[in-house]
PDB file of C-alpha atoms in Angstrom:
ATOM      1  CA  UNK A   1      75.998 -15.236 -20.878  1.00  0.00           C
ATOM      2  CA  UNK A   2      72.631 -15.916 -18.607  1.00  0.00           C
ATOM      3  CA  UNK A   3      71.229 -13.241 -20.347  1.00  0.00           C
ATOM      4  CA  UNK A   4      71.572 -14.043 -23.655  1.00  0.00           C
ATOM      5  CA  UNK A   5      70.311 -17.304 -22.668  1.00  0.00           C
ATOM      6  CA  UNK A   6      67.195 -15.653 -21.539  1.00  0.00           C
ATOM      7  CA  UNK A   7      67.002 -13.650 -24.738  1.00  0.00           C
ATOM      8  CA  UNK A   8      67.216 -16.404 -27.066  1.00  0.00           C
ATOM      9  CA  UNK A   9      64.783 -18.574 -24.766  1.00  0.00           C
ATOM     10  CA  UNK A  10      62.460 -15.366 -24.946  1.00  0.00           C
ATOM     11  CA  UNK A  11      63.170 -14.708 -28.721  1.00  0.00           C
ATOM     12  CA  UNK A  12      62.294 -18.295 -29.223  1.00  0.00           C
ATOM     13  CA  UNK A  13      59.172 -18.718 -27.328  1.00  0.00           C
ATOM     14  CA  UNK A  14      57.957 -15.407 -29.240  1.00  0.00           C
ATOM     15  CA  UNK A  15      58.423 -17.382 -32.215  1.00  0.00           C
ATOM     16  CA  UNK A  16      56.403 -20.127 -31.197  1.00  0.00           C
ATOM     17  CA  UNK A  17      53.722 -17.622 -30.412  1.00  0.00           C
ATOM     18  CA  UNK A  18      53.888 -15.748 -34.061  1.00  0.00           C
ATOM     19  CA  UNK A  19      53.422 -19.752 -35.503  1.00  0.00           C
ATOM     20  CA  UNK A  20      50.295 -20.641 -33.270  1.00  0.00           C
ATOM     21  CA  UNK A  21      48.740 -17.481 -33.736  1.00  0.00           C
ATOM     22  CA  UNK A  22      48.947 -18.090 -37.144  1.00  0.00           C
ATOM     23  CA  UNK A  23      46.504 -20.870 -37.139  1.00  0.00           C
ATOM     24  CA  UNK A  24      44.132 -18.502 -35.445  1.00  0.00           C
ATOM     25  CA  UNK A  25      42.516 -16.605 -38.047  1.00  0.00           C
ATOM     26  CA  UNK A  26      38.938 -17.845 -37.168  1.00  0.00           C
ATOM     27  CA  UNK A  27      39.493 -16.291 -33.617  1.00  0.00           C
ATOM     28  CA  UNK A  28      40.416 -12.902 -35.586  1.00  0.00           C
ATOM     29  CA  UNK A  29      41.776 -11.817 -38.815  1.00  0.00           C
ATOM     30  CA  UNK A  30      44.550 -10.281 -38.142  1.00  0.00           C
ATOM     31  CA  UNK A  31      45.908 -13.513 -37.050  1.00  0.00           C
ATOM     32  CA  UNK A  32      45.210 -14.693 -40.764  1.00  0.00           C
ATOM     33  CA  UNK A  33      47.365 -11.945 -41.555  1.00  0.00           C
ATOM     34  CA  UNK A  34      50.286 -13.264 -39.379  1.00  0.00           C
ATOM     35  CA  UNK A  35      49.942 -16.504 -41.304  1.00  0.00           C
ATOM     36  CA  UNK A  36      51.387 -14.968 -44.600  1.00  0.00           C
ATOM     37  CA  UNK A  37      54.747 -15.285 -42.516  1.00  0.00           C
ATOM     38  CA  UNK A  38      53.961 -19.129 -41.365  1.00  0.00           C
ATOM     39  CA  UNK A  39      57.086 -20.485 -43.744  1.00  0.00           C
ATOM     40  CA  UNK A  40      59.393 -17.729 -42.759  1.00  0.00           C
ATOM     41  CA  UNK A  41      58.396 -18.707 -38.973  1.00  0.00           C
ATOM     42  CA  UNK A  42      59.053 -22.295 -39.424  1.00  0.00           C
ATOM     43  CA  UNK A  43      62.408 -21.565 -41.128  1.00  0.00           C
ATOM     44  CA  UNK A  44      63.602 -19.494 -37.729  1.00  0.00           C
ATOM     45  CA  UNK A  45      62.328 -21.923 -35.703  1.00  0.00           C
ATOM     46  CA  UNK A  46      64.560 -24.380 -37.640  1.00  0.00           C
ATOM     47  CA  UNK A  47      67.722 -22.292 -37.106  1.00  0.00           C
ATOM     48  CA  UNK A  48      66.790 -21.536 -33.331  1.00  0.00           C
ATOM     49  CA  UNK A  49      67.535 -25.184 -33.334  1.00  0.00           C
ATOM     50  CA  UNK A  50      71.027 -25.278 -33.369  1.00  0.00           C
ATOM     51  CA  UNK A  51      71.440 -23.350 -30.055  1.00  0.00           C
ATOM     52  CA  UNK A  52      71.297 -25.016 -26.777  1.00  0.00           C
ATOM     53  CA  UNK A  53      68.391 -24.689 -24.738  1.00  0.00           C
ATOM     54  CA  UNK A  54      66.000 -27.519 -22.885  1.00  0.00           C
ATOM     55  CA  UNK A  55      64.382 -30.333 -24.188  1.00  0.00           C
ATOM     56  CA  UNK A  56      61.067 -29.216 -23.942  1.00  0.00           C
ATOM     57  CA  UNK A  57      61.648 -26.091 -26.200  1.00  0.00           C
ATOM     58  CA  UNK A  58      63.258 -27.814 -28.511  1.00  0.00           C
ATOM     59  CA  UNK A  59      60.481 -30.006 -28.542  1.00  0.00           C
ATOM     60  CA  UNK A  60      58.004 -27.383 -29.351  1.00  0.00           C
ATOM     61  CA  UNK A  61      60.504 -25.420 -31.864  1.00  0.00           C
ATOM     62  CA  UNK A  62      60.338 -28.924 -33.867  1.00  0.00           C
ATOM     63  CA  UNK A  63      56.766 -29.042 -33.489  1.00  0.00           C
ATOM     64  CA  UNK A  64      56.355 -25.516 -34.738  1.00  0.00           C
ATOM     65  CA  UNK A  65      58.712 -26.334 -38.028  1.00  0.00           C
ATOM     66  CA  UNK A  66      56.685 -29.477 -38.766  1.00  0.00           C
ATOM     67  CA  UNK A  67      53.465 -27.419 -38.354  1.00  0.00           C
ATOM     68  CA  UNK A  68      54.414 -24.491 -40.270  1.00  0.00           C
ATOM     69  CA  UNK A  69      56.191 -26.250 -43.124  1.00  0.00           C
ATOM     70  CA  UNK A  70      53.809 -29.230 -43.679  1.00  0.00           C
ATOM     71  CA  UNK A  71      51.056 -26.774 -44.411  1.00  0.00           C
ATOM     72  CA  UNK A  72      52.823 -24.694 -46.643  1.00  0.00           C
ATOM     73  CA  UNK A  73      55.514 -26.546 -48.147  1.00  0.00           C
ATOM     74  CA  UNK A  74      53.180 -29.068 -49.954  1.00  0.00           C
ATOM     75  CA  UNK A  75      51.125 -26.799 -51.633  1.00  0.00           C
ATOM     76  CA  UNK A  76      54.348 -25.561 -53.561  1.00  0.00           C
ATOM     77  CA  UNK A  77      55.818 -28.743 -54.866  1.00  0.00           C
ATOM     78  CA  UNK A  78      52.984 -30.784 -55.186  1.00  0.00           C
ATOM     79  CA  UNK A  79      51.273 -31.580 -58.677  1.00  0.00           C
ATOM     80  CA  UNK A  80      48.397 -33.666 -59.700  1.00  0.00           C
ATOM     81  CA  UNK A  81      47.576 -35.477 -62.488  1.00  0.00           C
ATOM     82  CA  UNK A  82      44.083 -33.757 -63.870  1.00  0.00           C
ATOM     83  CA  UNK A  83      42.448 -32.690 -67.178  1.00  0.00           C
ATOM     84  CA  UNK A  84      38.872 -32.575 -66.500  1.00  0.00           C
ATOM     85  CA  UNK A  85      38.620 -28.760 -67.162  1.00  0.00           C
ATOM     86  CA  UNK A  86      41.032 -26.157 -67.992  1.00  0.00           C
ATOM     87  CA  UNK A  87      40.618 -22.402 -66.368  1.00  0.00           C
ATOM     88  CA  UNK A  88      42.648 -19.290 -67.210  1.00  0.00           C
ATOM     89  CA  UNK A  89      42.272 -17.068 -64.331  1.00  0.00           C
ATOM     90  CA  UNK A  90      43.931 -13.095 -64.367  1.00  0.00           C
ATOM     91  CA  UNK A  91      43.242  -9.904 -62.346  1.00  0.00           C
ATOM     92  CA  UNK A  92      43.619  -7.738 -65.659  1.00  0.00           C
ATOM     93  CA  UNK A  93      44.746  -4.790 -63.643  1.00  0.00           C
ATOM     94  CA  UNK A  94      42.025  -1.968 -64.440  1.00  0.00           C
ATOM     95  CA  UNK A  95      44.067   0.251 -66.404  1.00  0.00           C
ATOM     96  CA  UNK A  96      45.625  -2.205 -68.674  1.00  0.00           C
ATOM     97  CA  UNK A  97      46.726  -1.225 -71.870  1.00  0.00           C
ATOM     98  CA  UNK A  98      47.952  -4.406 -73.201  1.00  0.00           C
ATOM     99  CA  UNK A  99      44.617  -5.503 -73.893  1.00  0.00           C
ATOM    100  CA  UNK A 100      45.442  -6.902 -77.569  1.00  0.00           C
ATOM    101  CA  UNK A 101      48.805  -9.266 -75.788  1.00  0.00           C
ATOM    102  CA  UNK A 102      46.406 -10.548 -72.861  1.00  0.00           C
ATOM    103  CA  UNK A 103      43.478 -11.717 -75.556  1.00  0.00           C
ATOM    104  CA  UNK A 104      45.932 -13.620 -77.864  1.00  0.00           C
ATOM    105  CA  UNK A 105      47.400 -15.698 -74.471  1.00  0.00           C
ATOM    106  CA  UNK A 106      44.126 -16.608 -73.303  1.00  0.00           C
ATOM    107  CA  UNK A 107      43.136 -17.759 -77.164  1.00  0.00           C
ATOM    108  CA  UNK A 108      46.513 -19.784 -76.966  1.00  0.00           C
ATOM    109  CA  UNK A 109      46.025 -21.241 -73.623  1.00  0.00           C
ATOM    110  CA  UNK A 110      43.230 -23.617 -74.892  1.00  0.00           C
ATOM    111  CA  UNK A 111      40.863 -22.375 -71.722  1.00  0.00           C
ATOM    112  CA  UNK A 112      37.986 -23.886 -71.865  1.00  0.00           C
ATOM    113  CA  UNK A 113      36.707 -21.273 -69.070  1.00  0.00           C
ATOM    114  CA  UNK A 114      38.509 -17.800 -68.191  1.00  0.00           C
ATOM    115  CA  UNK A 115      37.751 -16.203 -64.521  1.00  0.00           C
ATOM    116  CA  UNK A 116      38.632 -12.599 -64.728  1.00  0.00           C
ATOM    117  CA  UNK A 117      38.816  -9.637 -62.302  1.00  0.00           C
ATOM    118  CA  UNK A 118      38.997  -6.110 -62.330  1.00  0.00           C
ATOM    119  CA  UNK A 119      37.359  -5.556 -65.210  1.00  0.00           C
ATOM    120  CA  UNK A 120      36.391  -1.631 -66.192  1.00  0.00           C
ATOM    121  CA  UNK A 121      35.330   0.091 -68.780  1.00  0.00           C
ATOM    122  CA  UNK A 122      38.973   0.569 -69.927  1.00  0.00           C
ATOM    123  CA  UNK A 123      39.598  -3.477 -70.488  1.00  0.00           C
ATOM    124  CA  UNK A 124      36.263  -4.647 -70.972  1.00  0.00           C
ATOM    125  CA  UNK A 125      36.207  -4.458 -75.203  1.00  0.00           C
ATOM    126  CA  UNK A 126      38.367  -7.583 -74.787  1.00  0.00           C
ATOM    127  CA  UNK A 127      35.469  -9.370 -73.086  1.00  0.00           C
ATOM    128  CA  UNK A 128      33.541  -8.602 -76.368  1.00  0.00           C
ATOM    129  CA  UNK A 129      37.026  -9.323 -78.492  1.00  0.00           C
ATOM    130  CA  UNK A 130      36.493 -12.906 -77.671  1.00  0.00           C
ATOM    131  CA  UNK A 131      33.133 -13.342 -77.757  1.00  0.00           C
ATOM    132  CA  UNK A 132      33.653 -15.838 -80.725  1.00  0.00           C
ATOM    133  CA  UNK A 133      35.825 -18.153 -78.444  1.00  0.00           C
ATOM    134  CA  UNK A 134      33.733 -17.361 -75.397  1.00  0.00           C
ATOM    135  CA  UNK A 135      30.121 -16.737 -76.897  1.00  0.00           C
ATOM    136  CA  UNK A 136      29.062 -17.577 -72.980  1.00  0.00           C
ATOM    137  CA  UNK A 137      29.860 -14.633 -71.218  1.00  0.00           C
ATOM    138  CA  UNK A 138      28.867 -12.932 -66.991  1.00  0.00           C
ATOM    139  CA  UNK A 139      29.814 -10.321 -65.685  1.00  0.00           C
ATOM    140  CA  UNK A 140      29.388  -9.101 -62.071  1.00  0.00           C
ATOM    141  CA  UNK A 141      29.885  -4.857 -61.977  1.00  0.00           C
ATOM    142  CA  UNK A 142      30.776  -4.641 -58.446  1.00  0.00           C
ATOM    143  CA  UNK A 143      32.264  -0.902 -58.889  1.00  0.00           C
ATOM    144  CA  UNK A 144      33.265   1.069 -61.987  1.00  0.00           C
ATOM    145  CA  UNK A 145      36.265  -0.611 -62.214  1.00  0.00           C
ATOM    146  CA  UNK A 146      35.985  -3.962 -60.006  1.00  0.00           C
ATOM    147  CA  UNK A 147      34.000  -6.092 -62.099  1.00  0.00           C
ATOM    148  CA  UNK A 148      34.462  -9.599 -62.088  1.00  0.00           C
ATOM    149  CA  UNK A 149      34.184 -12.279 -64.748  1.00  0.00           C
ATOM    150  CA  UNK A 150      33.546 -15.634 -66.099  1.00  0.00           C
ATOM    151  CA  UNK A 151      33.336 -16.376 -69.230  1.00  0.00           C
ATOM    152  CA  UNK A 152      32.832 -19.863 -71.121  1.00  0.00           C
ATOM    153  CA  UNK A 153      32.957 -21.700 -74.429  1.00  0.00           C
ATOM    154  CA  UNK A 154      29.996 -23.710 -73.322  1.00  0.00           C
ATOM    155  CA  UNK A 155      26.524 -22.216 -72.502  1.00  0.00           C
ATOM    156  CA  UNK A 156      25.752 -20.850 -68.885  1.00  0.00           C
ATOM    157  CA  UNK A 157      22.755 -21.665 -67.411  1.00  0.00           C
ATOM    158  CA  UNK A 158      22.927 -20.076 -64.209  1.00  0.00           C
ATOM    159  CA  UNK A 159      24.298 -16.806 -62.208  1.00  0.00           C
ATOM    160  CA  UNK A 160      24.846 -15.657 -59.371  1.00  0.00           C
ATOM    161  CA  UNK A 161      26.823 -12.567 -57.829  1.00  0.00           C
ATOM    162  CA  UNK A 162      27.588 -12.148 -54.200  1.00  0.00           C
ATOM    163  CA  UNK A 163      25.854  -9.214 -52.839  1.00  0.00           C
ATOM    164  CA  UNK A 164      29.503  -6.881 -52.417  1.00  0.00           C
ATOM    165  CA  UNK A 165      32.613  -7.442 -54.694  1.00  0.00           C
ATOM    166  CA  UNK A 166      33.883 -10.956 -53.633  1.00  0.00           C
ATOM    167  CA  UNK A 167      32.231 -13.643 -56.274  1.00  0.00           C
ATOM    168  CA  UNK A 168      30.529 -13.918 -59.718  1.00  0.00           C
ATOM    169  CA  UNK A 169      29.764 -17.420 -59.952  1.00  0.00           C
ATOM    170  CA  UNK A 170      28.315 -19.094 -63.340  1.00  0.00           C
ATOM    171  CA  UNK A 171      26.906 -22.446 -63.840  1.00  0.00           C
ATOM    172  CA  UNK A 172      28.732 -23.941 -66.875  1.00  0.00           C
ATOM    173  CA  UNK A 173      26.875 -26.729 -69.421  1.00  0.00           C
ATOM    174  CA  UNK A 174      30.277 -28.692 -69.632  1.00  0.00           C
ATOM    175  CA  UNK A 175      30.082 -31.989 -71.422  1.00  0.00           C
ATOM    176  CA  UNK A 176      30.565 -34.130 -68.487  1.00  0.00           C
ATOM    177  CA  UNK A 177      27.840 -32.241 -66.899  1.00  0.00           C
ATOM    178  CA  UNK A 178      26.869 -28.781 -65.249  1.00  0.00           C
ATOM    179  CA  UNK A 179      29.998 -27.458 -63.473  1.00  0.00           C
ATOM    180  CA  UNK A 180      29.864 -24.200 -61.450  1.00  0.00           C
ATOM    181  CA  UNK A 181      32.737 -21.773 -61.729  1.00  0.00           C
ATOM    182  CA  UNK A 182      33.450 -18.849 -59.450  1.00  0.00           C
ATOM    183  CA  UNK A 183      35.676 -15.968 -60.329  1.00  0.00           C
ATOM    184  CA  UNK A 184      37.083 -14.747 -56.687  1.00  0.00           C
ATOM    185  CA  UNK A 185      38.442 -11.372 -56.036  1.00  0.00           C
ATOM    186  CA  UNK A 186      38.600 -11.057 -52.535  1.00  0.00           C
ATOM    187  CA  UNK A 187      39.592  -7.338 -50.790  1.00  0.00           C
ATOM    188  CA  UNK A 188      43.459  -7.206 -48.976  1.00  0.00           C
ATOM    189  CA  UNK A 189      44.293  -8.920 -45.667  1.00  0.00           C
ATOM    190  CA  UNK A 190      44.054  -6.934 -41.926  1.00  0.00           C
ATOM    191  CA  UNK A 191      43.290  -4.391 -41.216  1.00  0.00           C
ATOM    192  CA  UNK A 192      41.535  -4.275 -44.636  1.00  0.00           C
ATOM    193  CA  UNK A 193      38.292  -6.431 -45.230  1.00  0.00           C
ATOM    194  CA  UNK A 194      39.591  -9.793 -46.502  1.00  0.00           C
ATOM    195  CA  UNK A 195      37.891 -11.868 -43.630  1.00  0.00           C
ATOM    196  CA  UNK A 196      34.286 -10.076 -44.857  1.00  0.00           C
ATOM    197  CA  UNK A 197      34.771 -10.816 -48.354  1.00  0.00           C
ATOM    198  CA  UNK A 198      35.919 -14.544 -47.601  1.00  0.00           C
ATOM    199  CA  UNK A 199      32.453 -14.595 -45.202  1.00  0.00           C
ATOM    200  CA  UNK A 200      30.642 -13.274 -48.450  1.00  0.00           C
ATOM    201  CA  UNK A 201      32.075 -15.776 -50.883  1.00  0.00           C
ATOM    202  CA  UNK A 202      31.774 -18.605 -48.555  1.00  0.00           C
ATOM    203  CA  UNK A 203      27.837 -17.805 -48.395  1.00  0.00           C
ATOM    204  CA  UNK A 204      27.865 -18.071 -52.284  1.00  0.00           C
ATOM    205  CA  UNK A 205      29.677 -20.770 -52.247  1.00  0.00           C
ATOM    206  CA  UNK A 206      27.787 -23.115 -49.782  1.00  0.00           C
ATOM    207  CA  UNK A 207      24.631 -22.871 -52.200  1.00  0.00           C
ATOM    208  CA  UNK A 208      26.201 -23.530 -55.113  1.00  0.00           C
ATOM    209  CA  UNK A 209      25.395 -27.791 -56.171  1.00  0.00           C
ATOM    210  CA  UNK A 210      28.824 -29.581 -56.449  1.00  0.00           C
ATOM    211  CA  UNK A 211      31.112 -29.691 -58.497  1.00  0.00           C
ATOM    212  CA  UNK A 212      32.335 -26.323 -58.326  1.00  0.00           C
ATOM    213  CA  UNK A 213      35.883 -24.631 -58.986  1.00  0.00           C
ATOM    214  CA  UNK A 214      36.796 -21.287 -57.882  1.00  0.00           C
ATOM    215  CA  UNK A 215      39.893 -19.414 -58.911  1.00  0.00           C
ATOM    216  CA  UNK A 216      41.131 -15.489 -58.899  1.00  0.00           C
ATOM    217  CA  UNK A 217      42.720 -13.202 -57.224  1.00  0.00           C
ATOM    218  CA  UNK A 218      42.519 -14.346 -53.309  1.00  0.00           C
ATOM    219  CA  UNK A 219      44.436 -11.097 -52.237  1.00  0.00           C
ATOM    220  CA  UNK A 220      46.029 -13.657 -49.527  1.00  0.00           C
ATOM    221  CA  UNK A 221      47.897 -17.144 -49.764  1.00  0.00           C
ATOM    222  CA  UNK A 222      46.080 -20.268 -50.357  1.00  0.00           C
ATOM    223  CA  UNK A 223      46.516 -21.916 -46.121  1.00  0.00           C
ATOM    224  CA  UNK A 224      45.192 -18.252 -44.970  1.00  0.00           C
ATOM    225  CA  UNK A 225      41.777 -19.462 -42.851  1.00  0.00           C
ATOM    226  CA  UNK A 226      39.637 -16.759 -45.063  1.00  0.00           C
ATOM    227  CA  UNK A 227      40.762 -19.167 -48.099  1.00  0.00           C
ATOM    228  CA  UNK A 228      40.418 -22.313 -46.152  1.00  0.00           C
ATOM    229  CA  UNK A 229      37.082 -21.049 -45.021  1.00  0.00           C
ATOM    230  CA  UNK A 230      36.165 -21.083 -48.807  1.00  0.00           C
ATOM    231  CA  UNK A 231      37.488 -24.390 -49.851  1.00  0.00           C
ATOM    232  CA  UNK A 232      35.706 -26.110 -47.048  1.00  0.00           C
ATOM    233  CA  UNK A 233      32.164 -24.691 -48.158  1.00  0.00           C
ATOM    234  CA  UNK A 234      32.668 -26.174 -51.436  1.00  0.00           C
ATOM    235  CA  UNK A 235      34.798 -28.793 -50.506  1.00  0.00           C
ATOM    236  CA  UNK A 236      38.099 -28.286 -52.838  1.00  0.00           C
ATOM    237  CA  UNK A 237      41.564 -28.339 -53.074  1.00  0.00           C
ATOM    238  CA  UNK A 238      44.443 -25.523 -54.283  1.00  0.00           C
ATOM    239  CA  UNK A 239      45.622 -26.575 -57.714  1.00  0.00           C
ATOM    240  CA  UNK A 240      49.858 -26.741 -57.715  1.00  0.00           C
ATOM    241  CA  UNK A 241      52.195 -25.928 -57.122  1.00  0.00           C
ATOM    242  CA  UNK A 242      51.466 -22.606 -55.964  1.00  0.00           C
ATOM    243  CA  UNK A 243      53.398 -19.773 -56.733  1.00  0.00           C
ATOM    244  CA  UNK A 244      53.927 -16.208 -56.277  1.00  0.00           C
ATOM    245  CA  UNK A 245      51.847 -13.636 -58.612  1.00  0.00           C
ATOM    246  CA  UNK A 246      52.337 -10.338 -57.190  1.00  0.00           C
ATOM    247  CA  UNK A 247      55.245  -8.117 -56.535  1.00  0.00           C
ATOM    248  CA  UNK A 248      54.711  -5.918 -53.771  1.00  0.00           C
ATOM    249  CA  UNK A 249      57.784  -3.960 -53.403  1.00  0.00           C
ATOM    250  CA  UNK A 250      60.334  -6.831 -54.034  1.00  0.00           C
ATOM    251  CA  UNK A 251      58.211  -9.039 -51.838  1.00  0.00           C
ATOM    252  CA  UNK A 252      56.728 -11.977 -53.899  1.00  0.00           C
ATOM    253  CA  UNK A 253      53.010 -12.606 -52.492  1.00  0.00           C
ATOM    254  CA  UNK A 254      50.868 -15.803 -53.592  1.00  0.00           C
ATOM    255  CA  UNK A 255      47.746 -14.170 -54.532  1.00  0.00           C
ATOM    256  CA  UNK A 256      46.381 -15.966 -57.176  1.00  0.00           C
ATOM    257  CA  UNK A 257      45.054 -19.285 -57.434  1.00  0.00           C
ATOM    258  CA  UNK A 258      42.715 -21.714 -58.760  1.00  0.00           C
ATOM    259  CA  UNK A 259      40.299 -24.616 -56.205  1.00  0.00           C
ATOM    260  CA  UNK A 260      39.341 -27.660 -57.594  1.00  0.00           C
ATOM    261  CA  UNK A 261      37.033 -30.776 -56.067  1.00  0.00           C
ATOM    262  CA  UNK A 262      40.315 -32.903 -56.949  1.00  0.00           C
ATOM    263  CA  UNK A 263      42.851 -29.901 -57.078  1.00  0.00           C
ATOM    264  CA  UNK A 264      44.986 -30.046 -60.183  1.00  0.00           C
ATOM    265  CA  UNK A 265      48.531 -28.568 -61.858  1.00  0.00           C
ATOM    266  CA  UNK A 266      48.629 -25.000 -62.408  1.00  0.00           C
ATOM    267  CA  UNK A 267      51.278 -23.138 -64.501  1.00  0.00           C
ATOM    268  CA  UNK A 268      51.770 -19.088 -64.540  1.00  0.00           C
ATOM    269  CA  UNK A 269      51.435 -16.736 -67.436  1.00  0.00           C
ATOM    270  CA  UNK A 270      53.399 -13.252 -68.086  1.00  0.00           C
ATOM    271  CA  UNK A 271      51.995 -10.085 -66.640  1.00  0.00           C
ATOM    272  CA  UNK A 272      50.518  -8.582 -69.967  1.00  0.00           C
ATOM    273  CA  UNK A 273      50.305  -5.270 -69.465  1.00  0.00           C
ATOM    274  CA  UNK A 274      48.649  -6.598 -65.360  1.00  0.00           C
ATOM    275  CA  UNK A 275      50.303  -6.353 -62.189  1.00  0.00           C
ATOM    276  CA  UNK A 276      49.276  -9.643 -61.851  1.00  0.00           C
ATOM    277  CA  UNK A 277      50.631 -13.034 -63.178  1.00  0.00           C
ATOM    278  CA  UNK A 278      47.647 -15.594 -64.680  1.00  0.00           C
ATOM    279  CA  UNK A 279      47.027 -18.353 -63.269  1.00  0.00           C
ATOM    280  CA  UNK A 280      46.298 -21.544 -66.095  1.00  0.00           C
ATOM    281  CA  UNK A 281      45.564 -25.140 -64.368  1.00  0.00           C
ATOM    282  CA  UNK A 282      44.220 -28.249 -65.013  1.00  0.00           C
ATOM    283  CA  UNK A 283      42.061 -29.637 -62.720  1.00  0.00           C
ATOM    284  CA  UNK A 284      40.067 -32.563 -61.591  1.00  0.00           C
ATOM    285  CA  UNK A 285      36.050 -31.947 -61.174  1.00  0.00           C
ATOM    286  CA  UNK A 286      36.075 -35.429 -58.453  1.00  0.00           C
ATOM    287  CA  UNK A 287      37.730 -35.825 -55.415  1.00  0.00           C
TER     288      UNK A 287
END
């Protein structure tokens, strides 16, 4: 009995470690990779509860469930009322073959800009297919088939692309005023080069004259610190609720999303021939 005690006690402290260390990712990214599992953490924290053990671990397994879940749980029920500017933003998948499908839900969507990534020479024609919805149109050919995209109904004055595949950023003349939009496709978590391409975006980012909005594919969840990293250098907020867009072997992933000054209320669109779900939200250009 003592030394199951000491097993759960252990088992539970390790627990507690996995949580903290998830708030680390600015001492090390593979830390930011540990956060993907911060809501899973909190929940076995939570049932860790209901076995005796002292006060002062309990104390910290609470702790640990309030930490974990209050920076998660939010961003998946929350809303907010915004209609400033709508953005469609989809990773077409570079092979995608249901190029005619993917056109005709952007055209319904009502987009008034679309952030796109992967974009090769297999799915770019339907950049050029709705060139009479989106005359404005930049494109950032990071690889032969990692391109990324914005393209507008209103004219671009301004572009930028980061230096290796993380942003192409446009400057948009909206009719409230000029309002930069970044298209973000950022590389996977640890050990792969997520934390680089976050650095890289976040450079493009800072120099870019508020307001901006960035959406895309994130290739990590929205409270990962290489995502946080990027909403603090251009001061924004996710867009919600937030919701998985990826399938990775039965395991849902929330990849995709879209950053607003004010955040905003996204909804999710069908795969389309992409192994990706779109990402449409409303969102609010002031904080």
């Amino acid at each position: 009995m003592k030394l199951m005690i000491l097993g759960l006690k252990a088992g539970a402290f390790c627990l507690l470690l996995a949580v903290l260390f998830g708030f680390a990712g600015a001492l090390h990214p593979a830390f930011d990779s540990l956060s993907l599992l911060r809501l899973p953490l909190a929940v076995l924290c939570l049932l860790v509860l209901v076995f005796p053990m002292g006060v002062r671990l309990r104390l910290m397994l609470a702790a640990a469930v309030l930490l974990g879940a209050g920076t998660t749980v939010p961003m998946l029920v929350g809303t907010a009322d915004a209609d400033d500017l709508r953005i469609y933003s989809k990773n077409m998948w570079f092979g995608n073959r249901e190029l005619d499908a993917l056109a005709a839900d952007i055209r319904d969507s009502g987009a008034d800009v679309v952030t796109l990534q992967e974009v090769s020479p297999t799915n770019r024609p339907m950049l050029a297919d709705l060139r009479d919805i989106y005359p404005h149109q930049h494109l950032c050919s990071f690889s032969g088939w990692n391109g990324i995209a914005v393209l507008s109904r209103e004219p671009i004055v301004q572009t930028k692309c980061s230096h290796r595949r993380a942003v192409a950023a446009a400057q948009i003349n909206m009719g409230q005023g000029p309002v930069w939009v970044a298209s973000v496709h950022l590389s996977w978590p640890f050990p792969y080069g997520n934390a680089r391409s976050a650095e890289v975006a976040s450079d493009v980012l800072e120099t870019l004259e508020s307001p901006v909005v960035m959406a895309g594919d994130f290739n990590i969840f929205p409270w990962a610190q290489s995502v946080q990293s990027m909403q603090h250098a251009a001061a924004l907020r996710v867009a919600q609720p937030v919701r998985p867009t990826f399938d990775l072997r039965g395991v849902p992933l929330l990849l995709d999303h879209v950053h607003a000054p004010g955040g905003g209320t996204a909804q999710y669109r069908g795969l389309l021939g992409s192994d990706h779900l779109g990402v449409l939200a409303d969102v609010s250009l002031t904080r």
